[in-house]
XYZ file of C-alpha atoms in Angstrom:
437
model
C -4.550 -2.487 17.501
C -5.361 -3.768 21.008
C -8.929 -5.319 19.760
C -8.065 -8.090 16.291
C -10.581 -10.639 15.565
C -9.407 -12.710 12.891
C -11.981 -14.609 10.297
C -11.411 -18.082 9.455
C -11.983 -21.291 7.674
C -11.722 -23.617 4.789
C -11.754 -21.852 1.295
C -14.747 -20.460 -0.429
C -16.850 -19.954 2.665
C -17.403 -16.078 2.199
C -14.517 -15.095 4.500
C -13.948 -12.067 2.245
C -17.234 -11.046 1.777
C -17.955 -11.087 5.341
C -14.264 -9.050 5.850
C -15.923 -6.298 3.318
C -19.174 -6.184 5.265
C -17.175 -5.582 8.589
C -15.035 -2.908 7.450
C -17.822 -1.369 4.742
C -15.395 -1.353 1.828
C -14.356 -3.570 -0.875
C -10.996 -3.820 0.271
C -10.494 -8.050 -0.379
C -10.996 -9.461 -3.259
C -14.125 -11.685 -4.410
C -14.536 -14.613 -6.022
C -16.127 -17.842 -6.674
C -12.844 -19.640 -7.411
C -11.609 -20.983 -4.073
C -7.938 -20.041 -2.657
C -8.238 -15.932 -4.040
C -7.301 -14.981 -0.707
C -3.477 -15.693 0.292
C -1.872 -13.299 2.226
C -3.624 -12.052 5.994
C -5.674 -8.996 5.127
C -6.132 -6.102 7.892
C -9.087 -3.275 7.831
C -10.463 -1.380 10.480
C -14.335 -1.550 11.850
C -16.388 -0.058 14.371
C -19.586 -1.394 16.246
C -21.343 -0.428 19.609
C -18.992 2.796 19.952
C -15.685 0.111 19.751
C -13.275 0.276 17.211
C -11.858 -3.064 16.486
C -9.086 -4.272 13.346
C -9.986 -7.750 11.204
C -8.052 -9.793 9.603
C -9.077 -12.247 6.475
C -7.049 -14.880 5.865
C -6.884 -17.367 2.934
C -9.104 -20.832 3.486
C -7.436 -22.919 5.237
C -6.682 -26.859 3.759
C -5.023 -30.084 5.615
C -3.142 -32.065 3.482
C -2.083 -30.462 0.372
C 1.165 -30.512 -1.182
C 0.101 -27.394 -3.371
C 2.382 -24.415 -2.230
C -0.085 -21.932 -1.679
C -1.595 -23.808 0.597
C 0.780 -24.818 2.863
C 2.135 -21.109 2.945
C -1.469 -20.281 3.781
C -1.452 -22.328 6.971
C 1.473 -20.435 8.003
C -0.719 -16.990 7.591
C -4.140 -18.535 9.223
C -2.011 -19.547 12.150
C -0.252 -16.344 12.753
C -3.794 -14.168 12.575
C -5.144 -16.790 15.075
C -2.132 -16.386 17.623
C -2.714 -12.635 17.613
C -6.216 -12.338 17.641
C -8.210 -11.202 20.803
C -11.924 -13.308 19.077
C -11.818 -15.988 16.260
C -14.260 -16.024 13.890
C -14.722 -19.171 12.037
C -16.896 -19.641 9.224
C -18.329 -22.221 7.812
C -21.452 -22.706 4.778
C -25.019 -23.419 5.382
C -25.441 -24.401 2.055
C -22.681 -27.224 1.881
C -23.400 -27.753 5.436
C -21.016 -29.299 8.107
C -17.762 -31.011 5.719
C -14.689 -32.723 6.840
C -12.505 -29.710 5.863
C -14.594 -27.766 8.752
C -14.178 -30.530 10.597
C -10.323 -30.831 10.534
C -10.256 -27.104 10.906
C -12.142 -27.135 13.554
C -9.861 -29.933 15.316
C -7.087 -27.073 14.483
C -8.848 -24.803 16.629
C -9.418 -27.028 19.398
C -6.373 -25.775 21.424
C -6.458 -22.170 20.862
C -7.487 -20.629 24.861
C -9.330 -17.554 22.462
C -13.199 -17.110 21.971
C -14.395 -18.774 18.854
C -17.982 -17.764 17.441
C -19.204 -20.570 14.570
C -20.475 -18.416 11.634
C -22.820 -20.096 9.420
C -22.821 -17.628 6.661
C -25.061 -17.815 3.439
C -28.077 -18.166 6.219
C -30.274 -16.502 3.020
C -33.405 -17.779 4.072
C -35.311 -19.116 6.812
C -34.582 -22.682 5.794
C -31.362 -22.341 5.641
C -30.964 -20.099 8.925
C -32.461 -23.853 10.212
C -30.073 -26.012 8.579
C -27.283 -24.126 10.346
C -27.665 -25.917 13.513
C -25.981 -28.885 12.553
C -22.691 -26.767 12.701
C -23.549 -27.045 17.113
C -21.349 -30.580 15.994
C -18.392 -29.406 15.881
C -18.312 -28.952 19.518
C -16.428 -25.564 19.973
C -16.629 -23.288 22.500
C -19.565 -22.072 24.738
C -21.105 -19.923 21.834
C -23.898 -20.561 19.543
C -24.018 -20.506 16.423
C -24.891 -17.391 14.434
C -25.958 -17.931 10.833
C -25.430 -14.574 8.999
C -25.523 -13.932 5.293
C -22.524 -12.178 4.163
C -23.793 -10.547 1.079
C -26.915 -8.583 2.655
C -25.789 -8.312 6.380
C -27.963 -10.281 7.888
C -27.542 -11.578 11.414
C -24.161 -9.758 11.618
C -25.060 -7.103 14.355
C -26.282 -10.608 16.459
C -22.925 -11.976 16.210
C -20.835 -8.515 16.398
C -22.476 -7.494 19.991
C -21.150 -10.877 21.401
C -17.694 -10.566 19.971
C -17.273 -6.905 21.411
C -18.149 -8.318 24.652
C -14.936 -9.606 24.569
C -12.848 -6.106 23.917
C -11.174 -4.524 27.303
C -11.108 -1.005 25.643
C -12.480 1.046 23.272
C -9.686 1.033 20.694
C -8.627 3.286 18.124
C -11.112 5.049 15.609
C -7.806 4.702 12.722
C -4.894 3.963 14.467
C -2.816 4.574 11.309
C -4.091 8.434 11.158
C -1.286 10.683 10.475
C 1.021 8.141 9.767
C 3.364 8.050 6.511
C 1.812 5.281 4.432
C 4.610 3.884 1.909
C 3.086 1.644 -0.961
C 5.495 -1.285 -2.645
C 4.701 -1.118 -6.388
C 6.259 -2.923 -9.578
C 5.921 -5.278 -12.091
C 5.393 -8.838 -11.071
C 8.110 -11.530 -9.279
C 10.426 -8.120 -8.694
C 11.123 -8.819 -5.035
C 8.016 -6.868 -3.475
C 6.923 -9.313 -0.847
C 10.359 -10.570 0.243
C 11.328 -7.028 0.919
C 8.550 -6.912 2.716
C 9.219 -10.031 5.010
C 12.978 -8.938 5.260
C 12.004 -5.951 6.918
C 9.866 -7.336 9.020
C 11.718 -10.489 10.069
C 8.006 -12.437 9.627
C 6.558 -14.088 6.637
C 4.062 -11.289 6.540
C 3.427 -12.101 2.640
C 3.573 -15.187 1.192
C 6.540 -15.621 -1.623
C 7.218 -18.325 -4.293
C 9.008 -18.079 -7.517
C 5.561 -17.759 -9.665
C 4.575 -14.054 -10.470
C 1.332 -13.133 -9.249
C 1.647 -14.610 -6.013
C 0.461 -11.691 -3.764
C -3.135 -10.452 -5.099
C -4.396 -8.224 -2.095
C -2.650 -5.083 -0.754
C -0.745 -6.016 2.435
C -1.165 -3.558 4.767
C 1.525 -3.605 7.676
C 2.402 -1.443 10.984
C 6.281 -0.726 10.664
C 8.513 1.013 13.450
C 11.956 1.548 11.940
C 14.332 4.191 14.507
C 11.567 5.494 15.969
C 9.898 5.879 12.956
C 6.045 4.722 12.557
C 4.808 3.845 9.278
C 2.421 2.045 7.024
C 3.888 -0.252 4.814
C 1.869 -2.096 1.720
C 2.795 -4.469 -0.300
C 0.914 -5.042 -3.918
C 0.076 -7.526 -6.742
C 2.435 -7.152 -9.182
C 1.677 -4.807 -12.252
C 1.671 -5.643 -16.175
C 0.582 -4.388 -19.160
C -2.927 -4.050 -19.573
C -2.975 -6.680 -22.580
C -1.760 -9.336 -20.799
C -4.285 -9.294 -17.956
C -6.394 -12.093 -18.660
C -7.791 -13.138 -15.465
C -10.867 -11.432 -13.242
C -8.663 -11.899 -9.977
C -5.702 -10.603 -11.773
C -7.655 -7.174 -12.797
C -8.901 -6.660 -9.305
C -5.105 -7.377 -8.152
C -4.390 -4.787 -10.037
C -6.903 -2.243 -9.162
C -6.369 -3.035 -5.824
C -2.436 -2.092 -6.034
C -3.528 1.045 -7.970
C -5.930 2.397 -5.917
C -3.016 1.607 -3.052
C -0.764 3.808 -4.925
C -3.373 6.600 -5.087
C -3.809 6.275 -0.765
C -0.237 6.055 -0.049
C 2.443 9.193 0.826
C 5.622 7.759 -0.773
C 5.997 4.956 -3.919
C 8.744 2.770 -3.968
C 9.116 1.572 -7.347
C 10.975 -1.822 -7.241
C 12.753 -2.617 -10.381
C 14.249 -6.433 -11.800
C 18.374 -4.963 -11.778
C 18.462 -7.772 -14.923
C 15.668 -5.969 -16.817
C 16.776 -2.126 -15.615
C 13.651 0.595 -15.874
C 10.954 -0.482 -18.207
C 8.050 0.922 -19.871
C 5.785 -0.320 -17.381
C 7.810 1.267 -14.214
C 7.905 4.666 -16.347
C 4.071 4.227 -16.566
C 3.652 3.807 -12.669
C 6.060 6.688 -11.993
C 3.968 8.859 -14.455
C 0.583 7.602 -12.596
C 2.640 8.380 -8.579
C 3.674 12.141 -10.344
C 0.170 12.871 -11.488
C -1.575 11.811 -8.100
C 1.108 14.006 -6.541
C 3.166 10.882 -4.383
C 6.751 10.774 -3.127
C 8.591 8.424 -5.290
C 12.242 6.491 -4.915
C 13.296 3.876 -7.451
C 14.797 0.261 -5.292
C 16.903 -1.577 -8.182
C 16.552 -5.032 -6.785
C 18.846 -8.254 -7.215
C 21.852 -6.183 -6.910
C 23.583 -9.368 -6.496
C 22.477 -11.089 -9.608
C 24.399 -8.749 -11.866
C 28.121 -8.870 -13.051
C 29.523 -5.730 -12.186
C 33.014 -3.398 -11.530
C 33.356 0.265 -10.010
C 31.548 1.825 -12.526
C 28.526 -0.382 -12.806
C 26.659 1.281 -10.776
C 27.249 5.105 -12.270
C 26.252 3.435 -15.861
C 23.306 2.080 -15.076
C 21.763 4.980 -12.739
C 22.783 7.197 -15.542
C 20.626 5.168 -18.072
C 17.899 5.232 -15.654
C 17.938 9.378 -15.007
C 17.660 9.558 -19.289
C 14.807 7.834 -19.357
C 13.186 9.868 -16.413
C 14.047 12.807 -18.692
C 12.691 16.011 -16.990
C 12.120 13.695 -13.607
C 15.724 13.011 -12.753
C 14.734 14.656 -8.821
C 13.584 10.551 -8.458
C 16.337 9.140 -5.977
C 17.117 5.512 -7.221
C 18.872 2.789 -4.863
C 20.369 -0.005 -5.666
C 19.917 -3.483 -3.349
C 19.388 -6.968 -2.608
C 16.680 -8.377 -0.525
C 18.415 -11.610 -0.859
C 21.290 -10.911 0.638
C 19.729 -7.599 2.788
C 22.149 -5.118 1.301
C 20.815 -2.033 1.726
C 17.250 -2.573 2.590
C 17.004 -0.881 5.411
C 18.750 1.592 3.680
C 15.974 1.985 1.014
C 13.215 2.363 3.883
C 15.635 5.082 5.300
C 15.372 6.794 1.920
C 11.503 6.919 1.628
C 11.159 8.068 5.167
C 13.199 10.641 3.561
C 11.139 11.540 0.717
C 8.225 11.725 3.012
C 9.500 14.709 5.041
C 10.668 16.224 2.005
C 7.197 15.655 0.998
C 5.446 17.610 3.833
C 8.440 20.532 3.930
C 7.185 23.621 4.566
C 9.239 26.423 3.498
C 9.492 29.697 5.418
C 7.867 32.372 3.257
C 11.020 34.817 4.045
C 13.549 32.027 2.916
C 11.697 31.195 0.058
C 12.036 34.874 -1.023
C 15.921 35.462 0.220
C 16.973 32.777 -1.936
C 15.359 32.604 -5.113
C 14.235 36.280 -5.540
C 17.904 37.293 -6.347
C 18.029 34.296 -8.410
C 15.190 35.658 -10.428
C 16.730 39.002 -10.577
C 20.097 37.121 -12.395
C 17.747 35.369 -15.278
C 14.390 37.089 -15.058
C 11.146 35.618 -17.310
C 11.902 36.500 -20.873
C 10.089 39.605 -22.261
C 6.675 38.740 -24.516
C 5.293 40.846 -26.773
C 6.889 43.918 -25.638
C 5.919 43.478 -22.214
C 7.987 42.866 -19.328
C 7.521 40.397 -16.180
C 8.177 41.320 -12.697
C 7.952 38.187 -9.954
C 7.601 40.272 -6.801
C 7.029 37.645 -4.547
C 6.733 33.611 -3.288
C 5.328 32.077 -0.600
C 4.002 28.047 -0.601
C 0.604 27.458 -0.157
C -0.925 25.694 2.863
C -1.532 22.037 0.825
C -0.609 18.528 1.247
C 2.120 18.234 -1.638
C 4.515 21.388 -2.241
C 2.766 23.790 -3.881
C 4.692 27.294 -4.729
C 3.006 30.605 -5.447
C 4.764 33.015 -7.872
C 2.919 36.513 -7.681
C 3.696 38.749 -11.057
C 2.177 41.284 -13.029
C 1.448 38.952 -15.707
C 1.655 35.579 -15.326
C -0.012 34.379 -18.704
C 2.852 35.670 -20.178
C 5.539 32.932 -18.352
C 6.406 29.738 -20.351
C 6.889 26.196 -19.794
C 11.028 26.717 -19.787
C 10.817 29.293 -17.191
C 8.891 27.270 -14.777
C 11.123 24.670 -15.454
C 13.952 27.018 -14.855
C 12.480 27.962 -11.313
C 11.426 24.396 -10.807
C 15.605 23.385 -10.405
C 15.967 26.865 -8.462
C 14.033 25.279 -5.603
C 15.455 22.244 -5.934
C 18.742 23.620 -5.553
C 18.435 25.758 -2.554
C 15.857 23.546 -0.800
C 15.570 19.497 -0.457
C 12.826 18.233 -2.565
C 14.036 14.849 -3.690
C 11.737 12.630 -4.838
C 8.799 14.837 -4.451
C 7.201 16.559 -7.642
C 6.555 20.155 -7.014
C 4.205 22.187 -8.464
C 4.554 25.972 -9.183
C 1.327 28.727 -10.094
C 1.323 32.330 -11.137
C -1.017 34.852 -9.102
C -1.753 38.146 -10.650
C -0.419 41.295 -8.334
């Protein structure tokens, strides 16, 4: 990530339009209501053959006791120190306002390239009015009004900020790496894990639920380990999502869950496994994810020697047939065992991309099969002659038979824990077919 610009500015400008335009997806969230943006956003965008990461940020406002805001400062300030251009953007159709102009007086001592960009430039006359932005006095650049929505006068402004780039950067630096997704219900602990781990405020975190909205995506090196790490809004039950922003929170964190390797499930220790975590474990099995279940605020519950045992065994009957999930038991507050819990999905990931030698496979659970063969139907018995797994992202295991329409739900069950047993599959769902031979 050797190229960052960063886009800035006071709230409801268009930052997070424009950060959609630049990296062609609709990865932030949009919305008329100011202050939807909280947390510093990353994607990935290319122009003139250079790759180059952006980051959103929330708009930034002097002088307010709200919460948000002030924790928003924090994030602005950190995506301008490591940014390589500065992007700050302001609204032809307000025009120049004493929010840009404080900002602007924020930006006065940063050393790094600052382009003014006048978005909402959606016709000539208002391409004209956004001159009187030149005011501000910043920098050696002009002014470039764009508009946001349709594109326009972006490719101006983008060949002048990758002037500024010393190398080509990386098409996707995060190719090939393990991305691990933070999912739950809300106020569960999601984004203070996140900053624990980290040692940074990398999300912002108050006591209200619903305080992250975006997916947080974050570069993590843990023992020589690279991964992606995401945090996520905070998931109810479809009934009580009442608010546009908190739907699209919600898609966001769900369509996070469908890009990432491994799912940790946070769960409230005070409210134990719910209905709504069973419902996101369900949703990680189905799109085929690595899964681990982190029992949070350890330290907020009363508890002796056996504590523990009691309430993982309550958990593993509700998982029913799904009791391969591994669940851990911490505090963020405190940091007991967090790094412990990262350690875990790393884990699951390479138990996740395992790939089984084809002679192994058939040393171990052939004479397995051989002890409790398929039951007979209709007369007709079933002979598994051979297993190998199949070249796919997830584990996938080929049985070939004579007649596999004949085996049942139990039996693959039955071979399900044979594999389990004699090789390490925790946390990862496997899947098992029948071929015809």
């Amino acid at each position: 990530m050797a190229n960052i610009v960063a886009i800035v500015g006071r709230p409801n400008v268009g930052k997070s339009t424009f950060f959609n335009r630049l990296v062609e997806q609709r990865k932030a969230i949009e919305d008329n209501v100011s202050g939807v943006t909280r947390d510093r956003h990353y994607g990935h965008a290319q122009w003139g053959g250079k790759f180059f990461s952006v980051v959103d940020t929330g708009g930034y406002v002097t002088g307010s006791d709200d919460v948000y805001e002030a924790e928003i400062r924090k994030q602005v300030k950190l995506a301008i120190d490591e940014a390589n251009v500065i992007l700050f953007v302001v609204d032809c159709h307000d025009g120049l306002t004493d929010l840009d102009k404080e900002f602007a007086n924020e930006l006065r001592g940063s050393k790094k390239p600052i382009y003014i960009v006048a978005n909402k430039a959606d016709s000539p006359e208002k391409s004209m009015l956004a001159a009187e932005f030149y005011a501000l006095g910043l920098g050696d650049h002009d002014v470039f009004p764009i508009a946001a929505v349709s594109g326009s006068g972006t490719g101006d402004l983008l060949d002048e900020v990758i002037k500024h780039f010393p190398d080509e950067g990386e098409e996707d630096p995060e190719a090939g790496i393990p991305k691990i997704a933070i999912l739950g219900r809300p106020n569960v602990g999601k984004s203070s894990f996140l900053n624990a781990l980290l040692g940074t405020e990398r999300s912002i975190v108050t006591n209200e639920a619903g305080t992250t909205r975006d997916a947080i995506h974050t570069r993590y090196k843990l023992y020589g380990q690279d991964f992606i790490i995401t945090d996520t809004a905070g998931i109810r039950k479809k009934a009580k999502v009442k608010e546009d922003i908190e739907f699209y929170s919600v898609m966001r964190s769900l369509r996070t869950l469908e890009e990432s390797d491994v799912l940790i499930i946070m769960v409230d220790a005070t409210r134990g496994l719910e209905a709504q975590d069973i419902n996101l474990i369900s949703l990680g099995i189905k799109n085929n994810k690595g899964i681990m279940i982190m029992v949070n605020k350890w330290d907020l519950i009363e508890k002796d020697h056996k504590t523990m045992d009691k309430i993982k065994k309550e958990m593993l009957e509700k998982l029913g047939e799904n009791r391969w999930i591994p669940i851990i038991f911490t505090s963020v507050e405190t940091k007991q065992r967090i790094f412990q819990a990262i350690e875990l999905a790393v884990r699951v990931y390479e138990n996740k991309t395992r790939k089984v030698a084809t002679s192994k496979l058939n040393d171990k659970i052939l004479p397995e099969i051989e002890n409790y063969p398929p039951p007979a139907n209709k007369g007709k018995y079933i002979k598994i002659k051979y297993i190998t797994q199949l070249p796919t992202k997830n584990p996938v295991f080929a049985f070939f038979c004579n007649l596999p329409q004949y085996i049942k739900e139990p039996y693959t069950r039955f071979l399900e824990n044979r594999l389990r047993e004699n090789f390490d599959f925790e946390g990862v769902p496997i899947k098992i077919t029948y071929k015809k031979k």
